[in-house]
Structures are given as structure tokens and as C-alpha cells.
């Protein structure tokens, strides 16, 4: 799950770079939307991974 979150984070960075710097002027709104979407997916993945690790630690004790 952590690998997927990292992939989403990288996609968010690329979309943000294209959408907020004006490189992709015609598709800037789409790139900005993708930035927010993939950033939220990455944050959700990080949180779920932390919760899963915490739960696994409690079970192993």
C-alpha cells in the first residue's frame, strides 16, 4: 500500500508541476484537478499504511 501511495504522490507532483507552472496551459485546470486528486489519494494511502502498521504491532504483542 505504501508503494501505491508513493506512486500517487509522484503523479500528483507531476500534475502540479504541469498545472501550476503554465507548461500545459490548455490543460491547466485538468492538471490542477489531478494534482489535488492524487495528492488526496497519496495522503489516504499513507494514513492507511500507518494505521495498518499500528494495528499489526498491537496484534503481535
PDB file of N, CA and C in Angstrom:
ATOM      1  N   UNK A   1       0.829  -1.194   0.000  1.00  0.00           N
ATOM      2  CA  UNK A   1       0.000   0.000   0.000  1.00  0.00           C
ATOM      3  C   UNK A   1       0.871   1.255   0.000  1.00  0.00           C
ATOM      4  N   UNK A   2       1.996   1.171   0.684  1.00  0.00           N
ATOM      5  CA  UNK A   2       2.874   2.337   0.742  1.00  0.00           C
ATOM      6  C   UNK A   2       3.452   2.653  -0.639  1.00  0.00           C
ATOM      7  N   UNK A   3       3.749   1.618  -1.425  1.00  0.00           N
ATOM      8  CA  UNK A   3       4.274   1.855  -2.768  1.00  0.00           C
ATOM      9  C   UNK A   3       3.238   2.571  -3.630  1.00  0.00           C
ATOM     10  N   UNK A   4       1.986   2.193  -3.487  1.00  0.00           N
ATOM     11  CA  UNK A   4       0.920   2.834  -4.248  1.00  0.00           C
ATOM     12  C   UNK A   4       0.762   4.300  -3.838  1.00  0.00           C
ATOM     13  N   UNK A   5       0.900   4.573  -2.548  1.00  0.00           N
ATOM     14  CA  UNK A   5       0.817   5.955  -2.077  1.00  0.00           C
ATOM     15  C   UNK A   5       1.961   6.792  -2.645  1.00  0.00           C
ATOM     16  N   UNK A   6       3.141   6.203  -2.723  1.00  0.00           N
ATOM     17  CA  UNK A   6       4.286   6.923  -3.291  1.00  0.00           C
ATOM     18  C   UNK A   6       4.057   7.195  -4.779  1.00  0.00           C
ATOM     19  N   UNK A   7       3.487   6.232  -5.490  1.00  0.00           N
ATOM     20  CA  UNK A   7       3.175   6.430  -6.912  1.00  0.00           C
ATOM     21  C   UNK A   7       2.172   7.564  -7.073  1.00  0.00           C
ATOM     22  N   UNK A   8       1.120   7.581  -6.250  1.00  0.00           N
ATOM     23  CA  UNK A   8       0.132   8.655  -6.319  1.00  0.00           C
ATOM     24  C   UNK A   8       0.779  10.003  -6.016  1.00  0.00           C
ATOM     25  N   UNK A   9       1.714  10.035  -5.073  1.00  0.00           N
ATOM     26  CA  UNK A   9       2.388  11.280  -4.717  1.00  0.00           C
ATOM     27  C   UNK A   9       3.223  11.793  -5.890  1.00  0.00           C
ATOM     28  N   UNK A  10       3.919  10.902  -6.556  1.00  0.00           N
ATOM     29  CA  UNK A  10       4.734  11.303  -7.710  1.00  0.00           C
ATOM     30  C   UNK A  10       3.842  11.820  -8.840  1.00  0.00           C
ATOM     31  N   UNK A  11       2.726  11.136  -9.082  1.00  0.00           N
ATOM     32  CA  UNK A  11       1.790  11.603 -10.110  1.00  0.00           C
ATOM     33  C   UNK A  11       1.246  12.976  -9.741  1.00  0.00           C
ATOM     34  N   UNK A  12       0.963  13.184  -8.454  1.00  0.00           N
ATOM     35  CA  UNK A  12       0.474  14.490  -8.004  1.00  0.00           C
ATOM     36  C   UNK A  12       1.519  15.571  -8.234  1.00  0.00           C
ATOM     37  N   UNK A  13       2.784  15.260  -7.972  1.00  0.00           N
ATOM     38  CA  UNK A  13       3.843  16.244  -8.199  1.00  0.00           C
ATOM     39  C   UNK A  13       3.960  16.606  -9.678  1.00  0.00           C
ATOM     40  N   UNK A  14       3.885  15.613 -10.548  1.00  0.00           N
ATOM     41  CA  UNK A  14       3.972  15.877 -11.988  1.00  0.00           C
ATOM     42  C   UNK A  14       2.777  16.706 -12.451  1.00  0.00           C
ATOM     43  N   UNK A  15       1.582  16.325 -12.012  1.00  0.00           N
ATOM     44  CA  UNK A  15       0.387  17.080 -12.404  1.00  0.00           C
ATOM     45  C   UNK A  15       0.449  18.502 -11.866  1.00  0.00           C
ATOM     46  N   UNK A  16       0.946  18.671 -10.656  1.00  0.00           N
ATOM     47  CA  UNK A  16       1.083  20.009 -10.090  1.00  0.00           C
ATOM     48  C   UNK A  16       2.090  20.846 -10.852  1.00  0.00           C
ATOM     49  N   UNK A  17       3.199  20.224 -11.231  1.00  0.00           N
ATOM     50  CA  UNK A  17       4.213  20.953 -11.993  1.00  0.00           C
ATOM     51  C   UNK A  17       3.661  21.407 -13.336  1.00  0.00           C
ATOM     52  N   UNK A  18       2.879  20.569 -13.974  1.00  0.00           N
ATOM     53  CA  UNK A  18       2.308  20.944 -15.270  1.00  0.00           C
ATOM     54  C   UNK A  18       1.173  21.948 -15.126  1.00  0.00           C
ATOM     55  N   UNK A  19       0.380  21.815 -14.081  1.00  0.00           N
ATOM     56  CA  UNK A  19      -0.801  22.665 -13.939  1.00  0.00           C
ATOM     57  C   UNK A  19      -0.533  24.026 -13.343  1.00  0.00           C
ATOM     58  N   UNK A  20       0.435  24.117 -12.448  1.00  0.00           N
ATOM     59  CA  UNK A  20       0.652  25.377 -11.748  1.00  0.00           C
ATOM     60  C   UNK A  20       1.779  26.217 -12.336  1.00  0.00           C
ATOM     61  N   UNK A  21       2.576  25.649 -13.233  1.00  0.00           N
ATOM     62  CA  UNK A  21       3.665  26.434 -13.822  1.00  0.00           C
ATOM     63  C   UNK A  21       3.321  26.988 -15.194  1.00  0.00           C
ATOM     64  N   UNK A  22       2.208  26.562 -15.760  1.00  0.00           N
ATOM     65  CA  UNK A  22       1.813  27.076 -17.059  1.00  0.00           C
ATOM     66  C   UNK A  22       2.401  26.317 -18.225  1.00  0.00           C
ATOM     67  N   UNK A  23       3.077  25.199 -17.967  1.00  0.00           N
ATOM     68  CA  UNK A  23       3.652  24.404 -19.051  1.00  0.00           C
ATOM     69  C   UNK A  23       2.539  23.842 -19.930  1.00  0.00           C
ATOM     70  N   UNK A  24       1.501  23.343 -19.309  1.00  0.00           N
ATOM     71  CA  UNK A  24       0.360  22.786 -20.048  1.00  0.00           C
ATOM     72  C   UNK A  24      -0.801  23.764 -19.919  1.00  0.00           C
ATOM     73  N   UNK A  25      -0.711  24.875 -20.626  1.00  0.00           N
ATOM     74  CA  UNK A  25      -1.688  25.956 -20.477  1.00  0.00           C
ATOM     75  C   UNK A  25      -3.094  25.485 -20.818  1.00  0.00           C
ATOM     76  N   UNK A  26      -3.241  24.741 -21.889  1.00  0.00           N
ATOM     77  CA  UNK A  26      -4.566  24.289 -22.310  1.00  0.00           C
ATOM     78  C   UNK A  26      -5.201  23.318 -21.340  1.00  0.00           C
ATOM     79  N   UNK A  27      -4.401  22.549 -20.660  1.00  0.00           N
ATOM     80  CA  UNK A  27      -4.924  21.529 -19.757  1.00  0.00           C
ATOM     81  C   UNK A  27      -4.618  21.862 -18.298  1.00  0.00           C
ATOM     82  N   UNK A  28      -4.445  23.119 -17.990  1.00  0.00           N
ATOM     83  CA  UNK A  28      -4.046  23.513 -16.637  1.00  0.00           C
ATOM     84  C   UNK A  28      -5.098  23.145 -15.602  1.00  0.00           C
ATOM     85  N   UNK A  29      -6.359  23.346 -15.919  1.00  0.00           N
ATOM     86  CA  UNK A  29      -7.406  23.021 -14.942  1.00  0.00           C
ATOM     87  C   UNK A  29      -7.463  21.525 -14.686  1.00  0.00           C
ATOM     88  N   UNK A  30      -7.308  20.741 -15.728  1.00  0.00           N
ATOM     89  CA  UNK A  30      -7.311  19.286 -15.562  1.00  0.00           C
ATOM     90  C   UNK A  30      -6.104  18.856 -14.738  1.00  0.00           C
ATOM     91  N   UNK A  31      -4.945  19.433 -15.015  1.00  0.00           N
ATOM     92  CA  UNK A  31      -3.737  19.083 -14.274  1.00  0.00           C
ATOM     93  C   UNK A  31      -3.862  19.485 -12.808  1.00  0.00           C
ATOM     94  N   UNK A  32      -4.465  20.628 -12.541  1.00  0.00           N
ATOM     95  CA  UNK A  32      -4.655  21.051 -11.156  1.00  0.00           C
ATOM     96  C   UNK A  32      -5.624  20.126 -10.435  1.00  0.00           C
ATOM     97  N   UNK A  33      -6.679  19.705 -11.113  1.00  0.00           N
ATOM     98  CA  UNK A  33      -7.627  18.764 -10.525  1.00  0.00           C
ATOM     99  C   UNK A  33      -6.950  17.425 -10.241  1.00  0.00           C
ATOM    100  N   UNK A  34      -6.149  16.952 -11.186  1.00  0.00           N
ATOM    101  CA  UNK A  34      -5.422  15.702 -10.976  1.00  0.00           C
ATOM    102  C   UNK A  34      -4.431  15.822  -9.832  1.00  0.00           C
ATOM    103  N   UNK A  35      -3.807  16.985  -9.693  1.00  0.00           N
ATOM    104  CA  UNK A  35      -2.887  17.214  -8.587  1.00  0.00           C
ATOM    105  C   UNK A  35      -3.590  17.021  -7.255  1.00  0.00           C
ATOM    106  N   UNK A  36      -4.734  17.653  -7.106  1.00  0.00           N
ATOM    107  CA  UNK A  36      -5.479  17.551  -5.846  1.00  0.00           C
ATOM    108  C   UNK A  36      -5.953  16.117  -5.626  1.00  0.00           C
ATOM    109  N   UNK A  37      -6.468  15.487  -6.668  1.00  0.00           N
ATOM    110  CA  UNK A  37      -6.981  14.125  -6.555  1.00  0.00           C
ATOM    111  C   UNK A  37      -5.888  13.152  -6.128  1.00  0.00           C
ATOM    112  N   UNK A  38      -4.764  13.171  -6.810  1.00  0.00           N
ATOM    113  CA  UNK A  38      -3.702  12.227  -6.489  1.00  0.00           C
ATOM    114  C   UNK A  38      -3.005  12.580  -5.182  1.00  0.00           C
ATOM    115  N   UNK A  39      -2.976  13.842  -4.812  1.00  0.00           N
ATOM    116  CA  UNK A  39      -2.424  14.205  -3.514  1.00  0.00           C
ATOM    117  C   UNK A  39      -3.290  13.638  -2.393  1.00  0.00           C
ATOM    118  N   UNK A  40      -4.607  13.732  -2.550  1.00  0.00           N
ATOM    119  CA  UNK A  40      -5.511  13.153  -1.556  1.00  0.00           C
ATOM    120  C   UNK A  40      -5.382  11.630  -1.508  1.00  0.00           C
ATOM    121  N   UNK A  41      -5.255  10.996  -2.659  1.00  0.00           N
ATOM    122  CA  UNK A  41      -5.058   9.546  -2.682  1.00  0.00           C
ATOM    123  C   UNK A  41      -3.751   9.148  -2.000  1.00  0.00           C
ATOM    124  N   UNK A  42      -2.691   9.920  -2.226  1.00  0.00           N
ATOM    125  CA  UNK A  42      -1.411   9.628  -1.585  1.00  0.00           C
ATOM    126  C   UNK A  42      -1.512   9.793  -0.075  1.00  0.00           C
ATOM    127  N   UNK A  43      -2.125  10.879   0.377  1.00  0.00           N
ATOM    128  CA  UNK A  43      -2.276  11.084   1.818  1.00  0.00           C
ATOM    129  C   UNK A  43      -3.121   9.982   2.447  1.00  0.00           C
ATOM    130  N   UNK A  44      -4.193   9.594   1.767  1.00  0.00           N
ATOM    131  CA  UNK A  44      -5.020   8.498   2.266  1.00  0.00           C
ATOM    132  C   UNK A  44      -4.241   7.198   2.349  1.00  0.00           C
ATOM    133  N   UNK A  45      -3.418   6.932   1.363  1.00  0.00           N
ATOM    134  CA  UNK A  45      -2.589   5.725   1.378  1.00  0.00           C
ATOM    135  C   UNK A  45      -1.584   5.733   2.511  1.00  0.00           C
ATOM    136  N   UNK A  46      -0.961   6.884   2.758  1.00  0.00           N
ATOM    137  CA  UNK A  46      -0.019   6.987   3.871  1.00  0.00           C
ATOM    138  C   UNK A  46      -0.712   6.750   5.204  1.00  0.00           C
ATOM    139  N   UNK A  47      -1.881   7.337   5.379  1.00  0.00           N
ATOM    140  CA  UNK A  47      -2.629   7.173   6.630  1.00  0.00           C
ATOM    141  C   UNK A  47      -3.049   5.721   6.816  1.00  0.00           C
ATOM    142  N   UNK A  48      -3.565   5.098   5.756  1.00  0.00           N
ATOM    143  CA  UNK A  48      -3.969   3.698   5.863  1.00  0.00           C
ATOM    144  C   UNK A  48      -2.784   2.796   6.177  1.00  0.00           C
ATOM    145  N   UNK A  49      -1.631   3.081   5.602  1.00  0.00           N
ATOM    146  CA  UNK A  49      -0.439   2.292   5.893  1.00  0.00           C
ATOM    147  C   UNK A  49      -0.025   2.447   7.352  1.00  0.00           C
ATOM    148  N   UNK A  50      -0.073   3.669   7.865  1.00  0.00           N
ATOM    149  CA  UNK A  50       0.265   3.881   9.274  1.00  0.00           C
ATOM    150  C   UNK A  50      -0.701   3.155  10.193  1.00  0.00           C
ATOM    151  N   UNK A  51      -1.990   3.215   9.882  1.00  0.00           N
ATOM    152  CA  UNK A  51      -2.980   2.522  10.704  1.00  0.00           C
ATOM    153  C   UNK A  51      -2.784   1.013  10.645  1.00  0.00           C
ATOM    154  N   UNK A  52      -2.480   0.495   9.471  1.00  0.00           N
ATOM    155  CA  UNK A  52      -2.267  -0.943   9.337  1.00  0.00           C
ATOM    156  C   UNK A  52      -1.042  -1.384  10.126  1.00  0.00           C
ATOM    157  N   UNK A  53       0.028  -0.605  10.077  1.00  0.00           N
ATOM    158  CA  UNK A  53       1.234  -0.957  10.834  1.00  0.00           C
ATOM    159  C   UNK A  53       0.981  -0.894  12.330  1.00  0.00           C
ATOM    160  N   UNK A  54       0.223   0.094  12.772  1.00  0.00           N
ATOM    161  CA  UNK A  54      -0.085   0.220  14.193  1.00  0.00           C
ATOM    162  C   UNK A  54      -0.930  -0.970  14.653  1.00  0.00           C
ATOM    163  N   UNK A  55      -1.908  -1.359  13.838  1.00  0.00           N
ATOM    164  CA  UNK A  55      -2.772  -2.488  14.178  1.00  0.00           C
ATOM    165  C   UNK A  55      -1.963  -3.786  14.202  1.00  0.00           C
ATOM    166  N   UNK A  56      -1.029  -3.951  13.270  1.00  0.00           N
ATOM    167  CA  UNK A  56      -0.197  -5.154  13.225  1.00  0.00           C
ATOM    168  C   UNK A  56       0.708  -5.224  14.445  1.00  0.00           C
ATOM    169  N   UNK A  57       1.169  -4.084  14.923  1.00  0.00           N
ATOM    170  CA  UNK A  57       2.007  -4.051  16.116  1.00  0.00           C
ATOM    171  C   UNK A  57       1.219  -4.475  17.348  1.00  0.00           C
ATOM    172  N   UNK A  58      -0.035  -4.023  17.447  1.00  0.00           N
ATOM    173  CA  UNK A  58      -0.871  -4.391  18.592  1.00  0.00           C
ATOM    174  C   UNK A  58      -1.178  -5.881  18.591  1.00  0.00           C
ATOM    175  N   UNK A  59      -1.414  -6.453  17.427  1.00  0.00           N
ATOM    176  CA  UNK A  59      -1.750  -7.873  17.328  1.00  0.00           C
ATOM    177  C   UNK A  59      -0.546  -8.733  17.679  1.00  0.00           C
ATOM    178  N   UNK A  60       0.653  -8.305  17.300  1.00  0.00           N
ATOM    179  CA  UNK A  60       1.848  -9.113  17.537  1.00  0.00           C
ATOM    180  C   UNK A  60       2.289  -9.100  18.994  1.00  0.00           C
ATOM    181  N   UNK A  61       1.792  -8.198  19.792  1.00  0.00           N
ATOM    182  CA  UNK A  61       2.202  -8.132  21.209  1.00  0.00           C
ATOM    183  C   UNK A  61       1.520  -9.128  22.028  1.00  0.00           C
TER     184      UNK A  61
END
